[in-house]
Coordinates of C-alpha atoms in Angstrom, one line a residue:
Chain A
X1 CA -81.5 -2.5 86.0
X2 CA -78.1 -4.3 86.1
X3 CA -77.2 -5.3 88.9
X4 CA -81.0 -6.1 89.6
X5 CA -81.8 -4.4 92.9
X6 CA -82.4 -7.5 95.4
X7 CA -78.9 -8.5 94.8
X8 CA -77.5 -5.0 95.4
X9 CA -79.8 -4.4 98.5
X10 CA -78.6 -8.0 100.0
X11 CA -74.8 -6.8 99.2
X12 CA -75.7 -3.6 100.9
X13 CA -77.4 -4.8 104.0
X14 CA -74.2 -6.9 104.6
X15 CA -71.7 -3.6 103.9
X16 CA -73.8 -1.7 106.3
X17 CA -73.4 -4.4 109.3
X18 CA -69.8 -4.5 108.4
X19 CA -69.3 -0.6 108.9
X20 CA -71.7 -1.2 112.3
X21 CA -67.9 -2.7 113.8
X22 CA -66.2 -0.3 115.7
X23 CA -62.5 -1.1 114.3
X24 CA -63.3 0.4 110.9
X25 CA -61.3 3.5 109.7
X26 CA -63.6 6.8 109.8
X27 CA -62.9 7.9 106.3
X28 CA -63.5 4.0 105.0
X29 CA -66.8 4.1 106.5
X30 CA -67.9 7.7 105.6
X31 CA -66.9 6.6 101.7
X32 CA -68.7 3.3 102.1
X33 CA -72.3 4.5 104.1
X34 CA -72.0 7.4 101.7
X35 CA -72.1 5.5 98.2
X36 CA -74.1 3.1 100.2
X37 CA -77.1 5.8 100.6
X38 CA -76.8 7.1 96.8
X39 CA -77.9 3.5 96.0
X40 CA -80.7 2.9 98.2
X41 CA -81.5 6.1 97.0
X42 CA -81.6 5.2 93.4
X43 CA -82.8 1.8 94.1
X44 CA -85.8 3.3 96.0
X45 CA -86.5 5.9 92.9
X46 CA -86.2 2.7 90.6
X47 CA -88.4 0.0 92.2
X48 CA -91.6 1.4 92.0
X49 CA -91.7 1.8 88.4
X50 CA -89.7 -1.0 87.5
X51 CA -92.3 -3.7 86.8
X52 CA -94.6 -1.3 84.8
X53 CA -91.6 0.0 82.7
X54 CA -90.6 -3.4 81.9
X55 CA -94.1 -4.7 80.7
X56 CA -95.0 -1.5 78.8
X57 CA -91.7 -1.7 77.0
X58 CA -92.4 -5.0 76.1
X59 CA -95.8 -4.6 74.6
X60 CA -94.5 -2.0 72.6
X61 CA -91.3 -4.0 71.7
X62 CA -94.0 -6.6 70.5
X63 CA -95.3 -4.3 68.7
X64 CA -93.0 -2.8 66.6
X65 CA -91.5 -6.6 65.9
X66 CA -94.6 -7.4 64.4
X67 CA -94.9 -4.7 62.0
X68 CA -91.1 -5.8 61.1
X69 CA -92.5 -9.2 60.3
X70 CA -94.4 -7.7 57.5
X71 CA -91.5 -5.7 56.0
X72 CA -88.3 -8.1 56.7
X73 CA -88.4 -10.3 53.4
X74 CA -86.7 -13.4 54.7
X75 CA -88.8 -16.0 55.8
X76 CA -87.3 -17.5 58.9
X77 CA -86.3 -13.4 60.1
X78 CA -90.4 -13.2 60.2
X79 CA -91.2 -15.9 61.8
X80 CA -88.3 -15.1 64.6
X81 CA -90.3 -11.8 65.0
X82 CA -93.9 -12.9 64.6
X83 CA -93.0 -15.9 67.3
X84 CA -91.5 -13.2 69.5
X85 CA -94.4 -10.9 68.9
X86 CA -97.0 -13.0 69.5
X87 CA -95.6 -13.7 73.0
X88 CA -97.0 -12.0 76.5
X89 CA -95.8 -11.5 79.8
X90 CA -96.6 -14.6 81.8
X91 CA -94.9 -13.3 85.1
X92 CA -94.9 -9.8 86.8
X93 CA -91.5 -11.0 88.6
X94 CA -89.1 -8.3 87.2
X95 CA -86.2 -11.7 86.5
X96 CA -89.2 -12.4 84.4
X97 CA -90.4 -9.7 82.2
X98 CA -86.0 -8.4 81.9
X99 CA -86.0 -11.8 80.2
X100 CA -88.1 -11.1 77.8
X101 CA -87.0 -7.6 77.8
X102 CA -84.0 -8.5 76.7
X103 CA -84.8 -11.3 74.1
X104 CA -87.2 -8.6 72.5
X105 CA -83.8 -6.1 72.1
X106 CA -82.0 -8.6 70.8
X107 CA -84.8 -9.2 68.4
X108 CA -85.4 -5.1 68.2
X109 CA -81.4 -4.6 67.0
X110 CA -81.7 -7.2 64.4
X111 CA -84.3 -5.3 63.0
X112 CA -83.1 -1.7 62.7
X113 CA -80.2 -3.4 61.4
X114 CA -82.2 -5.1 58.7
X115 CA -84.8 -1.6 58.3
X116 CA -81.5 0.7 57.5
X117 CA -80.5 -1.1 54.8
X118 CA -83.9 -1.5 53.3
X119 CA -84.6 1.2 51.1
X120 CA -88.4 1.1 50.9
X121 CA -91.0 3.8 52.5
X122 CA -92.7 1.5 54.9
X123 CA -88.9 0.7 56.0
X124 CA -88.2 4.5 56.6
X125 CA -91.6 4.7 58.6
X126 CA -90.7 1.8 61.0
X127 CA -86.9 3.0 60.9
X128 CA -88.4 6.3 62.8
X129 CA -91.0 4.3 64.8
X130 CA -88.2 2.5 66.0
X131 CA -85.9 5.2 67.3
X132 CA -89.0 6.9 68.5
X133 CA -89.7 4.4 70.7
X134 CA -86.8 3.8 72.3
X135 CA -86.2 7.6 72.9
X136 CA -89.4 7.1 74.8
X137 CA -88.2 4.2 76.9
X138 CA -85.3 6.0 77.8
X139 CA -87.6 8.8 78.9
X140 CA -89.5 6.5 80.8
X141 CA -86.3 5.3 82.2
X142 CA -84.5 8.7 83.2
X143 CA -84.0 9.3 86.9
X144 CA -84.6 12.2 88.6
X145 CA -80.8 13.3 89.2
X146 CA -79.5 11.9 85.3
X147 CA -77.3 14.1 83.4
X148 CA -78.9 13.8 80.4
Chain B
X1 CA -54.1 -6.2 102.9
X2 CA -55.2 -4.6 106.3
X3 CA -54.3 -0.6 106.6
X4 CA -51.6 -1.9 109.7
X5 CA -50.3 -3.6 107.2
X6 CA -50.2 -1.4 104.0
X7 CA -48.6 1.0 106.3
X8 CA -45.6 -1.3 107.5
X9 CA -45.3 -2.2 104.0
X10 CA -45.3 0.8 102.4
X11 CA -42.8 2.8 104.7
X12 CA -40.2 0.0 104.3
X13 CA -40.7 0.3 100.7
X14 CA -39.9 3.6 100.4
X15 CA -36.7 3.7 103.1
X16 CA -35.4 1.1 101.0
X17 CA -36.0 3.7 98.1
X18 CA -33.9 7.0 100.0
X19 CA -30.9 5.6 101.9
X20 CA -30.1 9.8 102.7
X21 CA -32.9 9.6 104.8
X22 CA -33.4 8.0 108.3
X23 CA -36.7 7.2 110.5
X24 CA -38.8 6.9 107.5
X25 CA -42.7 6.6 108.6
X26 CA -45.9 6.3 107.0
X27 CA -48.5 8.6 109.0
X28 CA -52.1 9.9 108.4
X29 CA -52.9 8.0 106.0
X30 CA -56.8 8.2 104.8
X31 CA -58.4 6.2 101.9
X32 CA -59.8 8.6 99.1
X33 CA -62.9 7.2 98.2
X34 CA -64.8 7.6 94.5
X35 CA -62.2 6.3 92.3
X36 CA -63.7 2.6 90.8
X37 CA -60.4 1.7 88.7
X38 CA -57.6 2.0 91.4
X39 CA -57.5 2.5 95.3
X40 CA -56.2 5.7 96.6
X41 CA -54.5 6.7 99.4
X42 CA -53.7 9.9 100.9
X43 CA -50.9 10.0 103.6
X44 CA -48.2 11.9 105.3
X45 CA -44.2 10.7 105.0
X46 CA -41.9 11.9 107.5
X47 CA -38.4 11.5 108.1
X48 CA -35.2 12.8 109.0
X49 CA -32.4 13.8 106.4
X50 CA -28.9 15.7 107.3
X51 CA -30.4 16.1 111.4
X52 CA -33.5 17.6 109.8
X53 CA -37.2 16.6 110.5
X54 CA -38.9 16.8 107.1
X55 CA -42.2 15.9 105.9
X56 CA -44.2 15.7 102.7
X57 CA -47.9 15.2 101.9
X58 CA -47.9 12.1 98.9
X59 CA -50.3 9.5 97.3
X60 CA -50.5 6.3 96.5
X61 CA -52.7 4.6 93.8
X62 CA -52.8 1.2 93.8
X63 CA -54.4 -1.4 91.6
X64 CA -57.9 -3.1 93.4
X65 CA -58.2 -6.9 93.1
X66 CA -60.3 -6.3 90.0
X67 CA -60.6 -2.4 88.2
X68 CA -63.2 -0.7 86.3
X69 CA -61.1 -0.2 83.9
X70 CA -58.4 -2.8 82.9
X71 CA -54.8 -0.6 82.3
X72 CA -51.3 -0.8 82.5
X73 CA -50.0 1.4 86.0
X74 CA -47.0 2.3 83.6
X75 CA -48.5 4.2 81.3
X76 CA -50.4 6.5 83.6
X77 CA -47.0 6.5 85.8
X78 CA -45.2 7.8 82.2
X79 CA -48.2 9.9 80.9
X80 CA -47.9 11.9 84.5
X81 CA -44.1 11.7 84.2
X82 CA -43.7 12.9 80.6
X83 CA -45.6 16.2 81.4
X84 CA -44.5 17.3 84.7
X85 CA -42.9 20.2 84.6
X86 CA -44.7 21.6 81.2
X87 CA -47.6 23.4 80.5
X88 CA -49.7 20.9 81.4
X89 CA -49.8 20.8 85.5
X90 CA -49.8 17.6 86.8
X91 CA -48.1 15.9 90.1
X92 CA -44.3 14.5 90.3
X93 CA -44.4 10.9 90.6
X94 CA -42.0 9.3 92.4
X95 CA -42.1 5.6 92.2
X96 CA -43.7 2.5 90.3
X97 CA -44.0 -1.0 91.8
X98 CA -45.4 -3.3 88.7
X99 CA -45.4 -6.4 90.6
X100 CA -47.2 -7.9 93.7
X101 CA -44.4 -8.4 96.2
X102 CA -44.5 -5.1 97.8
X103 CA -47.8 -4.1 98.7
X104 CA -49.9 -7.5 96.8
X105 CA -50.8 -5.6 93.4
X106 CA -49.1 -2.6 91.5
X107 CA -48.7 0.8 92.6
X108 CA -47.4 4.2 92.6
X109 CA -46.4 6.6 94.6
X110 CA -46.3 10.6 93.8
X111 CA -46.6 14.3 95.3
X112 CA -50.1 15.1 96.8
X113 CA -51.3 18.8 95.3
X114 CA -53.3 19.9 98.9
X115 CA -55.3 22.8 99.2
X116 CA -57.4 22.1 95.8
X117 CA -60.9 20.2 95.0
X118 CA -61.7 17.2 92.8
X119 CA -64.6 15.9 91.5
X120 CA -68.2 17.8 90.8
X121 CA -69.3 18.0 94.0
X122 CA -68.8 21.5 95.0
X123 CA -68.6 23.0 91.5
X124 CA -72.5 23.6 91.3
X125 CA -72.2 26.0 94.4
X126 CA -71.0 29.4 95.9
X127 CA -67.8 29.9 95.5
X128 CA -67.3 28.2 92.6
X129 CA -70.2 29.0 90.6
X130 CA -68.9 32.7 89.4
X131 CA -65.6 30.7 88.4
X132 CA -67.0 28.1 86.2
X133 CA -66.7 30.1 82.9
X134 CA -62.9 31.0 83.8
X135 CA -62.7 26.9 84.7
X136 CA -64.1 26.4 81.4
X137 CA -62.0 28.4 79.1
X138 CA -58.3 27.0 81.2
X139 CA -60.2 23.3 81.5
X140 CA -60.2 22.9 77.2
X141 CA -56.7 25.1 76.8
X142 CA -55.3 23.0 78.8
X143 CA -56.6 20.0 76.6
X144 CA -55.5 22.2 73.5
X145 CA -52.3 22.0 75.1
X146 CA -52.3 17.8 75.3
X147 CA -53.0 17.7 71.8
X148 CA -50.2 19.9 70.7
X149 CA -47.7 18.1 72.3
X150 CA -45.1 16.0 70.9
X151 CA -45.3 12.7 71.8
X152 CA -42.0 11.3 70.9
X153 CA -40.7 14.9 72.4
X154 CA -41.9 13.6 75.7
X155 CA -40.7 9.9 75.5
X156 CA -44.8 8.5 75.2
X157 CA -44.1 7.3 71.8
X158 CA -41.9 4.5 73.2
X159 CA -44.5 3.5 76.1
X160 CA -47.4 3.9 74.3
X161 CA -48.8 1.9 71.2
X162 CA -48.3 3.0 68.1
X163 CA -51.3 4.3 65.7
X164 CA -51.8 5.5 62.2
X165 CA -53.8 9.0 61.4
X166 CA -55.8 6.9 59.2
X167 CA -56.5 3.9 61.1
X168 CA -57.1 5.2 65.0
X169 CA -60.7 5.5 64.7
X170 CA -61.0 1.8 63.8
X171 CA -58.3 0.8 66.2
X172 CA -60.6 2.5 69.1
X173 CA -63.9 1.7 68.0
X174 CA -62.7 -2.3 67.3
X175 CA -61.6 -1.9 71.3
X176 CA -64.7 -0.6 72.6
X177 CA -67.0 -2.7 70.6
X178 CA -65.4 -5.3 72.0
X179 CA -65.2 -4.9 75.6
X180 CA -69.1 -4.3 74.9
X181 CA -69.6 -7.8 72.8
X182 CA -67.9 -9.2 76.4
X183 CA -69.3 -7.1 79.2
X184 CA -72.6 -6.4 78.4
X185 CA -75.4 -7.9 80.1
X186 CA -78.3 -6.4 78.7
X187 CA -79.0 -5.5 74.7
X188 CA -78.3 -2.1 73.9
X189 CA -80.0 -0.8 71.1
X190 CA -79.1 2.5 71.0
X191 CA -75.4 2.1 71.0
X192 CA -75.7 -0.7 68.6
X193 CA -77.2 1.3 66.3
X194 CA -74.7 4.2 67.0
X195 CA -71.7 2.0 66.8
X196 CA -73.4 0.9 63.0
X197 CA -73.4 4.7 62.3
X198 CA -69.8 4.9 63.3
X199 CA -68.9 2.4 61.0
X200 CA -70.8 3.7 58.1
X201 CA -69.7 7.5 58.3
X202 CA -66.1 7.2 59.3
X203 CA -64.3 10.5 60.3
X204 CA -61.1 12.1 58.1
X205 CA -57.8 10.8 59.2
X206 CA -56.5 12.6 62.6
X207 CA -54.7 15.6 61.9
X208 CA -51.9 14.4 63.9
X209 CA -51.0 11.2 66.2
X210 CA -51.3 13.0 69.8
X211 CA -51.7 12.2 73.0
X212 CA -54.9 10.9 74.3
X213 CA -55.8 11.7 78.0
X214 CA -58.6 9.5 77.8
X215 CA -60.8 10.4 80.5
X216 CA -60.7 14.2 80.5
X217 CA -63.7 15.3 82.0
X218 CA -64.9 18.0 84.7
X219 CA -63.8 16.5 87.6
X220 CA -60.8 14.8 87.0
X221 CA -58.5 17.9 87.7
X222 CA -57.9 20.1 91.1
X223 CA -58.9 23.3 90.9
X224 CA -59.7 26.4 92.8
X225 CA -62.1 29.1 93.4
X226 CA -60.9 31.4 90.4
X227 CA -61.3 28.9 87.8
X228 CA -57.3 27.8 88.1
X229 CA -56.4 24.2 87.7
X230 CA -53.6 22.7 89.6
X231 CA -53.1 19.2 88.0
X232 CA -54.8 16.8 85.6
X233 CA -55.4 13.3 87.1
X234 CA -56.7 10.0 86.0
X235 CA -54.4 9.3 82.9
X236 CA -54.5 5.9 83.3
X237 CA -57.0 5.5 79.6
X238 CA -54.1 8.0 78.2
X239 CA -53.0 6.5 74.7
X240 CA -51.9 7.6 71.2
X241 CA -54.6 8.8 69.1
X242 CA -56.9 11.2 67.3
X243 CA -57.0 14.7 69.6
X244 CA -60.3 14.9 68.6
X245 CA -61.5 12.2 71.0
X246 CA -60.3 14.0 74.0
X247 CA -62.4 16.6 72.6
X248 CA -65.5 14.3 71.7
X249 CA -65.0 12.7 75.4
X250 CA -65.1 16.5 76.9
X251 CA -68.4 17.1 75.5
X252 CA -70.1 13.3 76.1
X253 CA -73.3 14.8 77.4
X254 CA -73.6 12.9 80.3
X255 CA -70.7 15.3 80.9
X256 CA -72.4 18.2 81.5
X257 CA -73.9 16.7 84.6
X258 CA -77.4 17.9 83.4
X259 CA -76.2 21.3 83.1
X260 CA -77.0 23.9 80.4
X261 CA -72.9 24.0 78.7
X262 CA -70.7 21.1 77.8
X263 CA -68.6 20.1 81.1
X264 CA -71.2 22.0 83.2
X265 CA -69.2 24.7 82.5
X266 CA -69.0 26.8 79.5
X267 CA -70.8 27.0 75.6
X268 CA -69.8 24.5 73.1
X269 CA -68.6 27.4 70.8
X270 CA -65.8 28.9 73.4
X271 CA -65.0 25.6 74.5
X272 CA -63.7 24.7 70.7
X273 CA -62.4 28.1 70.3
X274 CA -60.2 28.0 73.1
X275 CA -59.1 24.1 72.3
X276 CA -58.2 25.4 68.6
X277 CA -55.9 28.0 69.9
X278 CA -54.3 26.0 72.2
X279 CA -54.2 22.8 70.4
X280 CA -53.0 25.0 67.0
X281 CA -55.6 22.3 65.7
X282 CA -59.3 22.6 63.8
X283 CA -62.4 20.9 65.6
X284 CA -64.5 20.5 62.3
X285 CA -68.0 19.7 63.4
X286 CA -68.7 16.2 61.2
X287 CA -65.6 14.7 62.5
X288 CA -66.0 16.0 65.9
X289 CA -69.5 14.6 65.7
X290 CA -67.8 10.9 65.1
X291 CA -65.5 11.9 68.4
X292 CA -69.1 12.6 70.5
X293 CA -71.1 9.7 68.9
X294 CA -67.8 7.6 70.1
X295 CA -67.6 9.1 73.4
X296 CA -70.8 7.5 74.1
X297 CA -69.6 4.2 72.6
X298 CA -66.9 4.1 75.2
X299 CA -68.5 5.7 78.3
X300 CA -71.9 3.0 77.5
X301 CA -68.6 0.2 77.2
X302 CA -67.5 1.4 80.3
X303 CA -70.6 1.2 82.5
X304 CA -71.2 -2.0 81.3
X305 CA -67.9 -3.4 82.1
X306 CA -68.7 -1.3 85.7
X307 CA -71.8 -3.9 86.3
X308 CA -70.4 -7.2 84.7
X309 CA -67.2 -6.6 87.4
X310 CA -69.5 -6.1 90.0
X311 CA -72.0 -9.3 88.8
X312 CA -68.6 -11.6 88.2
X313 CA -68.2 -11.0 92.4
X314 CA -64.4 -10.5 92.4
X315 CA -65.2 -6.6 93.1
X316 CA -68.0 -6.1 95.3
X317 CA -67.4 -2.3 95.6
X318 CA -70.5 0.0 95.3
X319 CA -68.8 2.3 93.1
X320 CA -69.0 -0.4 90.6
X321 CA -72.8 -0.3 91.0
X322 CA -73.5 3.5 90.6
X323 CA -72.5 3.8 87.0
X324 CA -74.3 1.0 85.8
X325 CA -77.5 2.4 87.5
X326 CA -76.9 5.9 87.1
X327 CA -75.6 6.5 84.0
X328 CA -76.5 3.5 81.5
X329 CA -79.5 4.8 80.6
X330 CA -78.1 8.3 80.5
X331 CA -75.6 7.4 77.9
X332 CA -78.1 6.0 75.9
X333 CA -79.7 9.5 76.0
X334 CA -76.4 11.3 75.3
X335 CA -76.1 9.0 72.2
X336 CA -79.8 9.7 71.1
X337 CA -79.2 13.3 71.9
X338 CA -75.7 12.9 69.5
X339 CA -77.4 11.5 66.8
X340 CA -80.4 14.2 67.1
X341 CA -83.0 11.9 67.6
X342 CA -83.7 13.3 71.7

């Protein structure tokens, strides 16, 4: 969630006070409240989940970079992803776990890199593990109203 | 710039631009709201010429202190100019202002189409729904029609940069990946992996240098209730390129606005049958696959680039917010969905 929602509900509260004025033109304000509403919508559809979506992405993140540690054959690669693995969630603060949520992708996209040009089975296997899984965060992540 | 202001501004700009005429005024004029990569402005002129009252319904686009999408106002100006009056049906422009003197940032100035929608909003209901197939079938012939057009015929080949058949998809892909390596601010591994695909499977040379609307999508025309469409808008992505990526872009799933048919509007087959008989043109499915996979490429760089303008502070406009919260995680699913692994 980028913009993270606190800073978009603090822009938002301030918008909405501005369009409170009287002097402000009827179709500004309709166009403004309007998109205003969609994203409290979406940001009210978003929050509730967001923390348990972030922290079971991660454990399975963590997952899936350890079993990359036993098939990536350079050294300091698998100790990147067994250091990474090893790790937990020390805070439930959403800055928090997107932190790590983000340092285990950039981890995750080294590693399919490095699995599609490794020719072995156990490479193939984790290849599909990896795009199932993130076909099931995305699930996890799909709003009500998304296109896709 | 307060509306006071813009409207001073603006109506001395254009008397200055039709010494015939005399009491030139801006009146009515209302903001259109939804566009994220330049403001728009509906409004009324009115003056008089040869002891006659006259009035006429226009627009103005003007550049926002910082866009969604970072583009040159002459080349949509010339993309709208070089096909008015064609097949294609888009608005007469009328002026272009490329510096900040007259109204603070660029802008231009052309006829307003009234009397027709834009945007998806009432597509999805009575009485357009009966329409939609109609829409559909005029919607990708009129992108047929794009793609057979000459650019050099229309004068785009001296405002537009110049491409190769062989090397466009690089040229695009090198572009998008890099607005991506400098707006994202989360990893992406979905559209990293795509863009590795891309690179790995490259599509056949384009069958011809066209031109490239860019951001033709449901939406982005007028249109009425009998599936007619009165004028193509938003050229301002419009380059040289493969025709195939208008194509790709058409069919971007999170295009179909979670509809069964690509656009929300008609089957894949029909869609490519009418584009080949307009276009003159073949849509073979590997190489249209490329276009779809980098569809997703570019929409995923755009939404990105939506949030980072938004995080950077110097455009605090919601609009910039809705993509990156709505439709991030959606492209990621088109791309899945492209590579057949949704």
């Amino acid at each position: 969630m980028t913009p993270a929602v606190s800073q978009v509900l603090a822009d938002l509260a301030g918008r909405v006070a501005r369009n409170a004025a009287p002097n402000i033109p009827v179709a500004e304000r309709a166009g403004e409240l309007g998109l205003s509403a969609l994203l409290l919508a979406l940001a009210a559809e978003m929050w509730d989940g967001a923390a348990e979506i972030l922290v079971l992405e991660n454990a399975e993140l963590r997952v899936l970079l350890a079993k990359g540690a036993a098939v990536w054959r350079d050294d300091s690669r698998r100790r990147w992803l067994e250091a990474l693995a090893g790790g937990r969630d020390e805070s439930l603060r959403l800055s928090a776990l997107q932190g790590a949520n983000n340092e285990l992708k950039v981890a995750l996209i080294a590693l399919h890199a490095q699995l599609e040009g490794q020719d072995d089975p156990e490479s193939r296997r984790l290849e599909s593990e990896v795009w199932r899984a993130l076909a099931a965060a995305s699930a996890r992540r799909r709003l009500s109203g998304s296109p896709v | 710039m307060e509306e006071p202001e813009l409207v001073q501004r603006l109506g001395a700009y254009i008397a200055a631009r039709m010494p015939q005429a005399r009491d030139v005024a801006v009146t009515e004029v209302a903001r259109i709201t939804g566009g994220a990569s330049r403001q728009t402005y509906r409004f009324t002129l009115v003056w008089s010429e040869a002891g006659e009252a006259r009035r006429r319904g226009l627009i103005l686009r003007r550049d926002p202190a910082d866009s969604l999408i970072d583009t040159e106002r002459r080349v949509e100006f010339e993309a709208y100019r070089a096909f008015h009056g064609g097949d294609v049906p888009v608005p007469e422009m009328l002026w272009l202002e490329e510096g900040d003197a007259a109204l603070g940032s660029p802008f231009f100035v052309a006829e307003e189409i009234a009397g027709f929608q834009a945007g998806t909003g009432p597509l999805w209901t009575a009485p357009y729904l009966d329409s939609l197939p109609a829409l559909g079938r005029r919607k990708w012939t009129i992108l047929g029609q794009i793609a057979r057009a000459d650019p050099v015929a229309l004068g785009l080949a001296k405002v537009l940069p110049a491409t190769t058949a062989d090397g466009v998809w690089r040229r695009e892909l090198d572009h998008w990946e890099g607005v991506l390596d400098a707006d994202e601010t989360e990893p992406l591994p979905i559209i990293r992996a795509a863009i590795r695909w891309l690179r790995a499977h490259p599509p056949p040379p384009a069958q011809k240098v066209a031109v490239v609307h860019g951001d033709y999508r449901t939406g982005n025309f007028l249109y009425d209730t009998e599936g007619g469409i009165h004028g193509i808008l938003d050229w301002e992505m419009c380059h040289l390129g493969d025709p195939l990526e208008d194509l790709g872009w058409s069919f971007n799933p999170v295009w179909s606005f979670g509809r069964e048919h690509p656009g929300g509007l008609l089957p894949r087959d029909e869609a490519i049958a009418a584009w080949e008989a307009a276009s003159g043109l073949s849509a073979p499915p590997e190489a249209l696959k490329w276009w779809e996979l980098f569809a997703c490429v570019k929409g995923q760089a755009i939404w990105v680039s939506s949030a980072k303008t938004w995080l950077d502070g110097a455009n605090r406009d919601p609009i910039l917010v809705y993509p990156a919260w709505a439709l991030i995680n959606a492209q990621d699913r088109g791309a899945l969905k492209v590579m057949g692994h949704l």
